[in-house]
Short mmCIF file of N, CA and C in Angstrom, two decimals:
data_model
loop_
_atom_site.label_atom_id
_atom_site.label_comp_id
_atom_site.label_asym_id
_atom_site.label_seq_id
_atom_site.Cartn_x
_atom_site.Cartn_y
_atom_site.Cartn_z
N MET C 247 24.78 19.88 -6.74
CA MET C 247 23.76 20.05 -7.73
C MET C 247 24.21 21.14 -8.71
N ALA C 248 23.53 21.22 -9.80
CA ALA C 248 24.00 22.08 -10.89
C ALA C 248 23.78 23.55 -10.59
N ASP C 249 23.37 24.31 -11.58
CA ASP C 249 23.22 25.75 -11.41
C ASP C 249 21.95 26.10 -10.61
N ARG C 250 21.80 27.40 -10.39
CA ARG C 250 20.69 27.89 -9.54
C ARG C 250 19.33 27.62 -10.15
N LEU C 251 19.18 27.77 -11.47
CA LEU C 251 17.90 27.53 -12.13
C LEU C 251 17.51 26.06 -12.02
N ASP C 252 18.49 25.19 -12.26
CA ASP C 252 18.21 23.75 -12.14
C ASP C 252 17.87 23.39 -10.70
N LEU C 253 18.52 24.00 -9.74
CA LEU C 253 18.22 23.76 -8.33
C LEU C 253 16.79 24.18 -8.00
N GLN C 254 16.36 25.32 -8.56
CA GLN C 254 14.99 25.77 -8.33
C GLN C 254 13.98 24.82 -8.97
N LEU C 255 14.30 24.30 -10.15
CA LEU C 255 13.41 23.33 -10.81
C LEU C 255 13.32 22.04 -10.01
N ILE C 256 14.45 21.60 -9.47
CA ILE C 256 14.45 20.38 -8.65
C ILE C 256 13.66 20.63 -7.36
N ALA C 257 13.83 21.79 -6.76
CA ALA C 257 13.09 22.12 -5.53
C ALA C 257 11.59 22.14 -5.80
N ALA C 258 11.20 22.72 -6.93
CA ALA C 258 9.77 22.75 -7.28
C ALA C 258 9.24 21.34 -7.55
N ALA C 259 10.04 20.52 -8.22
CA ALA C 259 9.62 19.14 -8.48
C ALA C 259 9.48 18.35 -7.18
N LEU C 260 10.43 18.53 -6.27
CA LEU C 260 10.35 17.84 -4.98
C LEU C 260 9.10 18.26 -4.21
N ARG C 261 8.81 19.56 -4.20
CA ARG C 261 7.63 20.03 -3.48
C ARG C 261 6.35 19.50 -4.12
N ARG C 262 6.23 19.67 -5.43
CA ARG C 262 5.00 19.24 -6.11
C ARG C 262 4.78 17.73 -6.01
N MET C 263 5.80 16.98 -6.38
CA MET C 263 5.64 15.53 -6.39
C MET C 263 5.58 14.97 -4.96
N GLY C 264 6.24 15.63 -4.03
CA GLY C 264 6.12 15.23 -2.62
C GLY C 264 4.69 15.39 -2.14
N TRP C 265 4.05 16.50 -2.52
CA TRP C 265 2.65 16.69 -2.14
C TRP C 265 1.74 15.68 -2.82
N VAL C 266 1.99 15.41 -4.10
CA VAL C 266 1.18 14.40 -4.80
C VAL C 266 1.31 13.06 -4.11
N ARG C 267 2.54 12.68 -3.82
CA ARG C 267 2.77 11.40 -3.13
C ARG C 267 2.12 11.40 -1.75
N PHE C 268 2.29 12.49 -1.02
CA PHE C 268 1.72 12.59 0.33
C PHE C 268 0.20 12.42 0.29
N TRP C 269 -0.48 13.21 -0.54
CA TRP C 269 -1.94 13.17 -0.53
C TRP C 269 -2.48 11.88 -1.14
N ALA C 270 -1.84 11.34 -2.15
CA ALA C 270 -2.30 10.07 -2.71
C ALA C 270 -2.20 8.96 -1.66
N GLN C 271 -1.09 8.94 -0.93
CA GLN C 271 -0.93 7.90 0.08
C GLN C 271 -1.84 8.13 1.28
N VAL C 272 -2.08 9.39 1.64
CA VAL C 272 -3.01 9.66 2.75
C VAL C 272 -4.42 9.20 2.38
N VAL C 273 -4.87 9.56 1.18
CA VAL C 273 -6.23 9.17 0.77
C VAL C 273 -6.37 7.66 0.72
N LEU C 274 -5.42 6.98 0.11
CA LEU C 274 -5.49 5.52 0.06
C LEU C 274 -5.33 4.91 1.45
N GLY C 275 -4.53 5.53 2.31
CA GLY C 275 -4.40 5.05 3.68
C GLY C 275 -5.71 5.17 4.45
N VAL C 276 -6.44 6.26 4.24
CA VAL C 276 -7.75 6.42 4.89
C VAL C 276 -8.72 5.35 4.40
N VAL C 277 -8.67 5.06 3.11
CA VAL C 277 -9.53 3.99 2.56
C VAL C 277 -9.17 2.66 3.21
N VAL C 278 -7.88 2.39 3.35
CA VAL C 278 -7.44 1.13 3.97
C VAL C 278 -7.91 1.04 5.42
N VAL C 279 -7.80 2.15 6.16
CA VAL C 279 -8.27 2.15 7.56
C VAL C 279 -9.77 1.86 7.60
N GLY C 280 -10.52 2.52 6.72
CA GLY C 280 -11.97 2.27 6.68
C GLY C 280 -12.30 0.83 6.35
N VAL C 281 -11.60 0.29 5.37
CA VAL C 281 -11.84 -1.10 4.96
C VAL C 281 -11.47 -2.06 6.09
N GLN C 282 -10.31 -1.83 6.73
CA GLN C 282 -9.88 -2.71 7.81
C GLN C 282 -10.84 -2.64 9.01
N LEU C 283 -11.27 -1.43 9.35
CA LEU C 283 -12.23 -1.30 10.45
C LEU C 283 -13.54 -2.00 10.13
N PHE C 284 -14.04 -1.76 8.93
CA PHE C 284 -15.29 -2.40 8.53
C PHE C 284 -15.12 -3.91 8.47
N ASN C 285 -13.96 -4.35 8.01
CA ASN C 285 -13.68 -5.78 7.94
C ASN C 285 -13.65 -6.40 9.33
N ASN C 286 -13.01 -5.72 10.28
CA ASN C 286 -12.94 -6.25 11.65
C ASN C 286 -14.30 -6.23 12.33
N ILE C 287 -15.01 -5.12 12.21
CA ILE C 287 -16.33 -5.02 12.85
C ILE C 287 -17.31 -5.95 12.16
N GLY C 288 -17.34 -5.91 10.81
CA GLY C 288 -18.26 -6.76 10.07
C GLY C 288 -17.94 -8.23 10.22
N GLY C 289 -16.66 -8.57 10.31
CA GLY C 289 -16.27 -9.97 10.49
C GLY C 289 -16.72 -10.53 11.83
N ARG C 290 -16.74 -9.68 12.84
CA ARG C 290 -17.19 -10.14 14.16
C ARG C 290 -18.71 -10.26 14.22
N LEU C 291 -19.40 -9.42 13.47
CA LEU C 291 -20.85 -9.45 13.48
C LEU C 291 -21.43 -10.53 12.58
N ALA C 292 -20.65 -10.94 11.58
CA ALA C 292 -21.14 -11.94 10.63
C ALA C 292 -21.34 -13.28 11.31
N ALA C 293 -22.39 -13.94 10.88
CA ALA C 293 -22.66 -15.27 11.44
C ALA C 293 -21.58 -16.23 10.95
N ASN C 294 -21.12 -17.06 11.85
CA ASN C 294 -20.14 -18.09 11.53
C ASN C 294 -18.85 -17.47 10.96
N SER C 295 -18.38 -16.43 11.58
CA SER C 295 -17.20 -15.74 11.07
C SER C 295 -15.91 -16.52 11.31
N SER C 296 -15.95 -17.53 12.14
CA SER C 296 -14.73 -18.29 12.42
C SER C 296 -14.44 -19.32 11.34
N ARG C 297 -15.29 -19.45 10.37
CA ARG C 297 -15.13 -20.47 9.35
C ARG C 297 -14.19 -20.07 8.23
N ALA C 298 -13.80 -18.80 8.16
CA ALA C 298 -12.93 -18.34 7.08
C ALA C 298 -11.60 -19.08 7.14
N LEU C 299 -11.18 -19.56 6.00
CA LEU C 299 -9.98 -20.38 5.93
C LEU C 299 -8.74 -19.54 5.71
N GLY C 300 -7.97 -19.33 6.73
CA GLY C 300 -6.65 -18.74 6.59
C GLY C 300 -6.56 -17.32 6.10
N LEU C 301 -7.52 -16.47 6.39
CA LEU C 301 -7.39 -15.08 5.98
C LEU C 301 -6.47 -14.30 6.91
N GLY C 302 -6.21 -14.84 8.09
CA GLY C 302 -5.40 -14.15 9.10
C GLY C 302 -4.02 -13.72 8.62
N PRO C 303 -3.23 -14.62 8.01
CA PRO C 303 -1.89 -14.19 7.55
C PRO C 303 -1.96 -13.08 6.51
N GLY C 304 -2.90 -13.16 5.60
CA GLY C 304 -3.02 -12.12 4.57
C GLY C 304 -3.41 -10.79 5.16
N ILE C 305 -4.33 -10.80 6.11
CA ILE C 305 -4.74 -9.56 6.77
C ILE C 305 -3.60 -9.01 7.62
N SER C 306 -2.84 -9.89 8.26
CA SER C 306 -1.69 -9.44 9.05
C SER C 306 -0.63 -8.78 8.17
N LEU C 307 -0.34 -9.37 7.03
CA LEU C 307 0.64 -8.78 6.12
C LEU C 307 0.13 -7.46 5.54
N THR C 308 -1.16 -7.38 5.29
CA THR C 308 -1.75 -6.12 4.83
C THR C 308 -1.60 -5.06 5.91
N SER C 309 -1.81 -5.44 7.17
CA SER C 309 -1.65 -4.49 8.27
C SER C 309 -0.20 -4.02 8.40
N LEU C 310 0.75 -4.92 8.22
CA LEU C 310 2.16 -4.53 8.26
C LEU C 310 2.50 -3.58 7.10
N ALA C 311 1.95 -3.88 5.92
CA ALA C 311 2.16 -2.99 4.78
C ALA C 311 1.53 -1.63 5.04
N PHE C 312 0.40 -1.60 5.75
CA PHE C 312 -0.23 -0.33 6.09
C PHE C 312 0.62 0.45 7.07
N LEU C 313 1.19 -0.21 8.07
CA LEU C 313 2.06 0.49 9.01
C LEU C 313 3.28 1.08 8.30
N LEU C 314 3.79 0.34 7.35
CA LEU C 314 4.90 0.85 6.55
C LEU C 314 4.43 2.03 5.68
N LEU C 315 3.18 2.00 5.25
CA LEU C 315 2.62 3.11 4.48
C LEU C 315 2.58 4.38 5.33
N LEU C 316 2.28 4.24 6.62
CA LEU C 316 2.30 5.41 7.50
C LEU C 316 3.69 6.03 7.54
N TRP C 317 4.71 5.19 7.61
CA TRP C 317 6.08 5.69 7.60
C TRP C 317 6.40 6.35 6.26
N CYS C 318 5.89 5.79 5.16
CA CYS C 318 6.11 6.37 3.83
C CYS C 318 5.42 7.73 3.70
N ILE C 319 4.27 7.88 4.34
CA ILE C 319 3.59 9.18 4.33
C ILE C 319 4.46 10.22 5.02
N TRP C 320 5.08 9.83 6.14
CA TRP C 320 5.99 10.73 6.83
C TRP C 320 7.19 11.07 5.94
N GLN C 321 7.70 10.09 5.22
CA GLN C 321 8.80 10.33 4.29
C GLN C 321 8.38 11.30 3.19
N SER C 322 7.14 11.21 2.74
CA SER C 322 6.63 12.14 1.73
C SER C 322 6.65 13.56 2.25
N TRP C 323 6.28 13.71 3.52
CA TRP C 323 6.32 15.04 4.13
C TRP C 323 7.76 15.56 4.19
N LEU C 324 8.70 14.66 4.49
CA LEU C 324 10.10 15.07 4.52
C LEU C 324 10.61 15.48 3.13
N VAL C 325 10.09 14.84 2.09
CA VAL C 325 10.46 15.23 0.72
C VAL C 325 9.96 16.64 0.43
N VAL C 326 8.73 16.94 0.86
CA VAL C 326 8.21 18.30 0.68
C VAL C 326 9.09 19.30 1.42
N ARG C 327 9.45 18.99 2.66
CA ARG C 327 10.33 19.89 3.43
C ARG C 327 11.69 20.05 2.76
N CYS C 328 12.19 18.97 2.20
CA CYS C 328 13.48 19.03 1.50
C CYS C 328 13.36 19.94 0.28
N GLY C 329 12.26 19.85 -0.44
CA GLY C 329 12.04 20.74 -1.58
C GLY C 329 11.99 22.19 -1.16
N ARG C 330 11.37 22.46 -0.01
CA ARG C 330 11.35 23.83 0.51
C ARG C 330 12.75 24.27 0.89
N ALA C 331 13.51 23.36 1.50
CA ALA C 331 14.87 23.71 1.93
C ALA C 331 15.78 23.95 0.73
N LEU C 332 15.55 23.24 -0.37
CA LEU C 332 16.38 23.45 -1.56
C LEU C 332 16.17 24.85 -2.14
N ALA C 333 15.01 25.42 -1.92
CA ALA C 333 14.74 26.75 -2.43
C ALA C 333 15.36 27.84 -1.56
N SER C 334 15.83 27.47 -0.38
CA SER C 334 16.41 28.46 0.53
C SER C 334 17.92 28.58 0.27
N PRO C 335 18.54 29.62 0.82
CA PRO C 335 19.99 29.80 0.59
C PRO C 335 20.83 28.66 1.16
N VAL C 336 20.45 28.17 2.34
CA VAL C 336 21.17 27.03 2.93
C VAL C 336 20.34 25.79 2.62
N HIS C 337 20.86 24.95 1.78
CA HIS C 337 20.07 23.80 1.33
C HIS C 337 20.83 22.49 1.51
N PRO C 338 20.09 21.37 1.58
CA PRO C 338 20.76 20.07 1.72
C PRO C 338 21.54 19.72 0.45
N SER C 339 22.48 18.85 0.63
CA SER C 339 23.31 18.44 -0.51
C SER C 339 22.54 17.46 -1.39
N LYS C 340 23.10 17.21 -2.55
CA LYS C 340 22.50 16.26 -3.47
C LYS C 340 22.47 14.86 -2.84
N GLY C 341 23.51 14.50 -2.12
CA GLY C 341 23.58 13.20 -1.46
C GLY C 341 22.51 13.04 -0.39
N GLU C 342 22.31 14.10 0.41
CA GLU C 342 21.28 14.04 1.45
C GLU C 342 19.89 13.91 0.84
N THR C 343 19.66 14.66 -0.21
CA THR C 343 18.36 14.59 -0.90
C THR C 343 18.15 13.22 -1.50
N ALA C 344 19.16 12.69 -2.14
CA ALA C 344 19.06 11.37 -2.76
C ALA C 344 18.84 10.29 -1.71
N ARG C 345 19.53 10.38 -0.56
CA ARG C 345 19.35 9.39 0.51
C ARG C 345 17.91 9.41 1.04
N LEU C 346 17.33 10.60 1.18
CA LEU C 346 15.96 10.71 1.63
C LEU C 346 15.01 10.02 0.66
N ILE C 347 15.20 10.25 -0.61
CA ILE C 347 14.32 9.64 -1.61
C ILE C 347 14.57 8.13 -1.69
N LYS C 348 15.82 7.71 -1.57
CA LYS C 348 16.14 6.28 -1.62
C LYS C 348 15.52 5.53 -0.45
N ARG C 349 15.45 6.18 0.73
CA ARG C 349 14.75 5.55 1.87
C ARG C 349 13.29 5.31 1.53
N GLY C 350 12.67 6.28 0.85
CA GLY C 350 11.29 6.11 0.42
C GLY C 350 11.13 4.98 -0.59
N VAL C 351 12.08 4.87 -1.52
CA VAL C 351 12.05 3.78 -2.50
C VAL C 351 12.13 2.43 -1.79
N LEU C 352 13.07 2.32 -0.86
CA LEU C 352 13.25 1.06 -0.14
C LEU C 352 12.00 0.71 0.68
N ALA C 353 11.45 1.70 1.37
CA ALA C 353 10.25 1.45 2.18
C ALA C 353 9.08 1.05 1.30
N ASP C 354 8.92 1.70 0.16
CA ASP C 354 7.82 1.33 -0.75
C ASP C 354 8.03 -0.06 -1.33
N LEU C 355 9.27 -0.42 -1.62
CA LEU C 355 9.54 -1.77 -2.13
C LEU C 355 9.20 -2.83 -1.08
N VAL C 356 9.58 -2.58 0.17
CA VAL C 356 9.24 -3.53 1.24
C VAL C 356 7.72 -3.58 1.42
N GLY C 357 7.06 -2.42 1.36
CA GLY C 357 5.59 -2.39 1.47
C GLY C 357 4.91 -3.14 0.35
N ILE C 358 5.42 -2.98 -0.87
CA ILE C 358 4.85 -3.72 -2.00
C ILE C 358 5.06 -5.21 -1.80
N THR C 359 6.23 -5.60 -1.33
CA THR C 359 6.50 -7.02 -1.09
C THR C 359 5.54 -7.59 -0.06
N LEU C 360 5.37 -6.90 1.06
CA LEU C 360 4.43 -7.37 2.09
C LEU C 360 3.01 -7.45 1.55
N ALA C 361 2.61 -6.43 0.80
CA ALA C 361 1.24 -6.42 0.26
C ALA C 361 1.03 -7.54 -0.76
N VAL C 362 2.04 -7.80 -1.59
CA VAL C 362 1.90 -8.86 -2.60
C VAL C 362 1.85 -10.23 -1.94
N VAL C 363 2.70 -10.47 -0.95
CA VAL C 363 2.64 -11.76 -0.25
C VAL C 363 1.31 -11.89 0.50
N GLY C 364 0.84 -10.80 1.09
CA GLY C 364 -0.47 -10.81 1.74
C GLY C 364 -1.58 -11.07 0.75
N TYR C 365 -1.47 -10.48 -0.43
CA TYR C 365 -2.47 -10.71 -1.48
C TYR C 365 -2.48 -12.17 -1.90
N GLN C 366 -1.30 -12.76 -2.04
CA GLN C 366 -1.23 -14.17 -2.42
C GLN C 366 -1.87 -15.05 -1.34
N SER C 367 -1.64 -14.70 -0.09
CA SER C 367 -2.25 -15.45 1.00
C SER C 367 -3.77 -15.33 0.99
N LEU C 368 -4.26 -14.12 0.79
CA LEU C 368 -5.71 -13.91 0.73
C LEU C 368 -6.32 -14.62 -0.46
N ALA C 369 -5.69 -14.48 -1.62
CA ALA C 369 -6.22 -15.11 -2.83
C ALA C 369 -6.19 -16.64 -2.71
N GLY C 370 -5.15 -17.18 -2.12
CA GLY C 370 -5.07 -18.63 -1.94
C GLY C 370 -6.16 -19.17 -1.03
N SER C 371 -6.37 -18.48 0.08
CA SER C 371 -7.41 -18.97 1.00
C SER C 371 -8.80 -18.79 0.41
N LEU C 372 -9.01 -17.72 -0.33
CA LEU C 372 -10.31 -17.54 -0.98
C LEU C 372 -10.51 -18.53 -2.12
N PHE C 373 -9.42 -18.92 -2.78
CA PHE C 373 -9.53 -19.97 -3.80
C PHE C 373 -9.97 -21.29 -3.18
N VAL C 374 -9.37 -21.64 -2.05
CA VAL C 374 -9.77 -22.88 -1.38
C VAL C 374 -11.24 -22.81 -0.99
N GLN C 375 -11.66 -21.66 -0.48
CA GLN C 375 -13.06 -21.49 -0.12
C GLN C 375 -13.96 -21.60 -1.35
N ALA C 376 -13.56 -20.95 -2.43
CA ALA C 376 -14.37 -20.99 -3.65
C ALA C 376 -14.44 -22.40 -4.23
N SER C 377 -13.37 -23.16 -4.09
CA SER C 377 -13.37 -24.52 -4.63
C SER C 377 -14.29 -25.44 -3.84
N GLN C 378 -14.66 -25.04 -2.64
CA GLN C 378 -15.57 -25.85 -1.84
C GLN C 378 -17.03 -25.42 -2.01
N GLN C 379 -17.27 -24.42 -2.84
CA GLN C 379 -18.63 -23.98 -3.11
C GLN C 379 -19.26 -24.88 -4.17
N VAL C 380 -20.54 -24.78 -4.28
CA VAL C 380 -21.24 -25.57 -5.28
C VAL C 380 -21.21 -24.82 -6.60
N PRO C 381 -20.88 -25.35 -7.74
CA PRO C 381 -20.35 -26.69 -7.93
C PRO C 381 -18.88 -26.79 -7.54
N GLY C 382 -18.17 -25.66 -7.55
CA GLY C 382 -16.81 -25.66 -7.04
C GLY C 382 -15.84 -26.48 -7.88
N PHE C 383 -14.61 -26.42 -7.51
CA PHE C 383 -13.56 -27.15 -8.20
C PHE C 383 -13.65 -28.64 -7.87
N PHE C 384 -13.97 -28.94 -6.61
CA PHE C 384 -14.04 -30.33 -6.17
C PHE C 384 -15.46 -30.86 -6.22
N GLY C 385 -16.41 -30.07 -6.67
CA GLY C 385 -17.80 -30.49 -6.71
C GLY C 385 -18.47 -30.24 -5.37
N ALA C 386 -19.75 -30.52 -5.33
CA ALA C 386 -20.53 -30.27 -4.12
C ALA C 386 -20.19 -31.30 -3.04
N GLN C 387 -20.12 -30.82 -1.83
CA GLN C 387 -19.94 -31.72 -0.71
C GLN C 387 -21.33 -31.97 -0.13
N ILE C 388 -21.72 -33.20 -0.05
CA ILE C 388 -23.03 -33.56 0.48
C ILE C 388 -22.83 -34.16 1.85
N GLN C 389 -23.52 -33.58 2.81
CA GLN C 389 -23.45 -34.09 4.17
C GLN C 389 -24.78 -34.77 4.46
N ALA C 390 -24.71 -36.05 4.64
CA ALA C 390 -25.93 -36.81 4.87
C ALA C 390 -26.15 -37.01 6.36
N THR C 391 -27.36 -36.78 6.76
CA THR C 391 -27.74 -37.08 8.14
C THR C 391 -28.62 -38.32 8.10
N PRO C 392 -28.52 -39.18 9.08
CA PRO C 392 -29.31 -40.41 9.05
C PRO C 392 -30.81 -40.11 9.00
N GLY C 393 -31.49 -40.72 8.02
CA GLY C 393 -32.94 -40.58 7.91
C GLY C 393 -33.39 -39.30 7.25
N ALA C 394 -32.47 -38.50 6.72
CA ALA C 394 -32.86 -37.25 6.06
C ALA C 394 -32.08 -37.10 4.77
N ALA C 395 -32.58 -36.24 3.94
CA ALA C 395 -31.88 -35.97 2.68
C ALA C 395 -30.58 -35.23 2.98
N GLY C 396 -29.61 -35.42 2.15
CA GLY C 396 -28.33 -34.74 2.34
C GLY C 396 -28.45 -33.26 2.03
N ARG C 397 -27.61 -32.48 2.67
CA ARG C 397 -27.59 -31.05 2.38
C ARG C 397 -26.20 -30.68 1.87
N VAL C 398 -26.16 -29.70 1.04
CA VAL C 398 -24.90 -29.27 0.45
C VAL C 398 -24.18 -28.38 1.46
N VAL C 399 -22.92 -28.70 1.67
CA VAL C 399 -22.12 -27.94 2.61
C VAL C 399 -21.00 -27.24 1.82
N GLY C 400 -20.81 -26.00 2.07
CA GLY C 400 -19.74 -25.26 1.41
C GLY C 400 -19.42 -24.02 2.22
N LEU C 401 -18.42 -23.35 1.80
CA LEU C 401 -18.02 -22.12 2.47
C LEU C 401 -18.14 -20.97 1.47
N PRO C 402 -19.32 -20.38 1.36
CA PRO C 402 -19.46 -19.28 0.40
C PRO C 402 -18.59 -18.09 0.79
N ILE C 403 -18.02 -17.45 -0.20
CA ILE C 403 -17.19 -16.28 0.02
C ILE C 403 -18.11 -15.10 0.29
N THR C 404 -17.85 -14.42 1.38
CA THR C 404 -18.70 -13.29 1.76
C THR C 404 -18.08 -11.98 1.29
N SER C 405 -18.88 -10.95 1.29
CA SER C 405 -18.38 -9.64 0.89
C SER C 405 -17.35 -9.11 1.89
N ILE C 406 -17.47 -9.51 3.15
CA ILE C 406 -16.48 -9.09 4.15
C ILE C 406 -15.11 -9.65 3.79
N GLU C 407 -15.07 -10.87 3.33
CA GLU C 407 -13.79 -11.48 2.95
C GLU C 407 -13.21 -10.81 1.70
N MET C 408 -14.08 -10.43 0.78
CA MET C 408 -13.61 -9.73 -0.41
C MET C 408 -13.12 -8.32 -0.05
N LEU C 409 -13.68 -7.77 1.01
CA LEU C 409 -13.25 -6.45 1.47
C LEU C 409 -11.80 -6.49 1.94
N SER C 410 -11.37 -7.60 2.52
CA SER C 410 -9.98 -7.71 2.94
C SER C 410 -9.04 -7.69 1.73
N VAL C 411 -9.49 -8.26 0.61
CA VAL C 411 -8.70 -8.20 -0.62
C VAL C 411 -8.65 -6.76 -1.13
N LEU C 412 -9.76 -6.04 -1.03
CA LEU C 412 -9.80 -4.65 -1.46
C LEU C 412 -8.84 -3.79 -0.62
N GLY C 413 -8.83 -3.99 0.68
CA GLY C 413 -7.90 -3.25 1.54
C GLY C 413 -6.45 -3.52 1.16
N ASN C 414 -6.16 -4.78 0.86
CA ASN C 414 -4.81 -5.14 0.45
C ASN C 414 -4.45 -4.46 -0.87
N THR C 415 -5.38 -4.43 -1.79
CA THR C 415 -5.13 -3.80 -3.09
C THR C 415 -4.88 -2.31 -2.94
N GLN C 416 -5.60 -1.66 -2.03
CA GLN C 416 -5.41 -0.22 -1.83
C GLN C 416 -4.02 0.08 -1.25
N VAL C 417 -3.58 -0.72 -0.29
CA VAL C 417 -2.25 -0.48 0.30
C VAL C 417 -1.16 -0.78 -0.74
N LEU C 418 -1.39 -1.78 -1.57
CA LEU C 418 -0.45 -2.10 -2.64
C LEU C 418 -0.35 -0.94 -3.63
N PHE C 419 -1.49 -0.37 -4.00
CA PHE C 419 -1.50 0.74 -4.94
C PHE C 419 -0.84 1.99 -4.34
N ALA C 420 -1.06 2.23 -3.06
CA ALA C 420 -0.44 3.39 -2.39
C ALA C 420 1.08 3.27 -2.42
N HIS C 421 1.60 2.08 -2.13
CA HIS C 421 3.06 1.89 -2.19
C HIS C 421 3.57 2.00 -3.63
N LEU C 422 2.80 1.54 -4.58
CA LEU C 422 3.20 1.63 -5.98
C LEU C 422 3.28 3.09 -6.43
N ILE C 423 2.32 3.91 -6.04
CA ILE C 423 2.37 5.33 -6.36
C ILE C 423 3.61 5.97 -5.75
N GLY C 424 3.87 5.65 -4.48
CA GLY C 424 5.07 6.17 -3.82
C GLY C 424 6.34 5.76 -4.53
N LEU C 425 6.40 4.52 -4.98
CA LEU C 425 7.58 4.03 -5.69
C LEU C 425 7.76 4.75 -7.01
N TRP C 426 6.71 4.91 -7.78
CA TRP C 426 6.80 5.61 -9.07
C TRP C 426 7.32 7.03 -8.88
N ILE C 427 6.73 7.73 -7.93
CA ILE C 427 7.12 9.13 -7.71
C ILE C 427 8.57 9.22 -7.22
N SER C 428 8.94 8.34 -6.30
CA SER C 428 10.32 8.36 -5.78
C SER C 428 11.34 8.07 -6.88
N LEU C 429 11.03 7.11 -7.72
CA LEU C 429 11.96 6.80 -8.81
C LEU C 429 12.06 7.96 -9.79
N TRP C 430 10.93 8.62 -10.06
CA TRP C 430 10.96 9.78 -10.95
C TRP C 430 11.80 10.90 -10.34
N LEU C 431 11.63 11.11 -9.02
CA LEU C 431 12.41 12.16 -8.35
C LEU C 431 13.90 11.84 -8.37
N LEU C 432 14.26 10.58 -8.15
CA LEU C 432 15.68 10.20 -8.22
C LEU C 432 16.24 10.44 -9.62
N GLN C 433 15.46 10.06 -10.61
CA GLN C 433 15.89 10.28 -11.99
C GLN C 433 16.06 11.77 -12.26
N ARG C 434 15.18 12.57 -11.73
CA ARG C 434 15.24 14.03 -11.92
C ARG C 434 16.48 14.62 -11.24
N ILE C 435 16.79 14.13 -10.05
CA ILE C 435 17.97 14.64 -9.34
C ILE C 435 19.26 14.27 -10.07
N TYR C 436 19.37 13.02 -10.50
CA TYR C 436 20.62 12.59 -11.13
C TYR C 436 20.73 13.02 -12.58
N ARG C 437 19.61 13.36 -13.22
CA ARG C 437 19.66 13.86 -14.59
C ARG C 437 20.32 15.23 -14.65
N SER C 438 20.17 15.98 -13.56
CA SER C 438 20.71 17.34 -13.56
C SER C 438 22.22 17.39 -13.40
N ALA C 439 22.82 16.24 -13.07
CA ALA C 439 24.27 16.24 -12.84
C ALA C 439 25.04 16.36 -14.14
#
């Protein structure tokens, strides 16, 4: 790394942005945990909860993206520690610092990929459900019983199902924040060369 002043500026940037990344991801992670818990508890309590069409894969991918978010939060803490270490007389090399940040970039990219595929799965299954609502894409489905008037059958989208989309969006946003900050930090490290 360059001179002592530039090293101090990089150390300060790593500490500050590491904390921003850490707390942003922690807050969004807590929201995701709350949404997932409410989704699981509310989904079990809801009447006819087994009728949801294919939300399982989307929720599973969201959960995997959340687990990866936990690892990214730990990486954020390591970035803060690296910033502290850069301010000390014995500090990590530029390569070690860059590798730490690159691991965060890679993890956030994988997390974004999982969250986006999960989002597509959730949106697709909710589209199918919405298309079966009245009037829907396919129109109303009328189920006739012998000797009685027909009743409209559909699968209305519930707020619990929309909550799973919200949880997915939060985990996606948390990984996106981590990616932005990591890329900025990498740019800051290599700009000083």
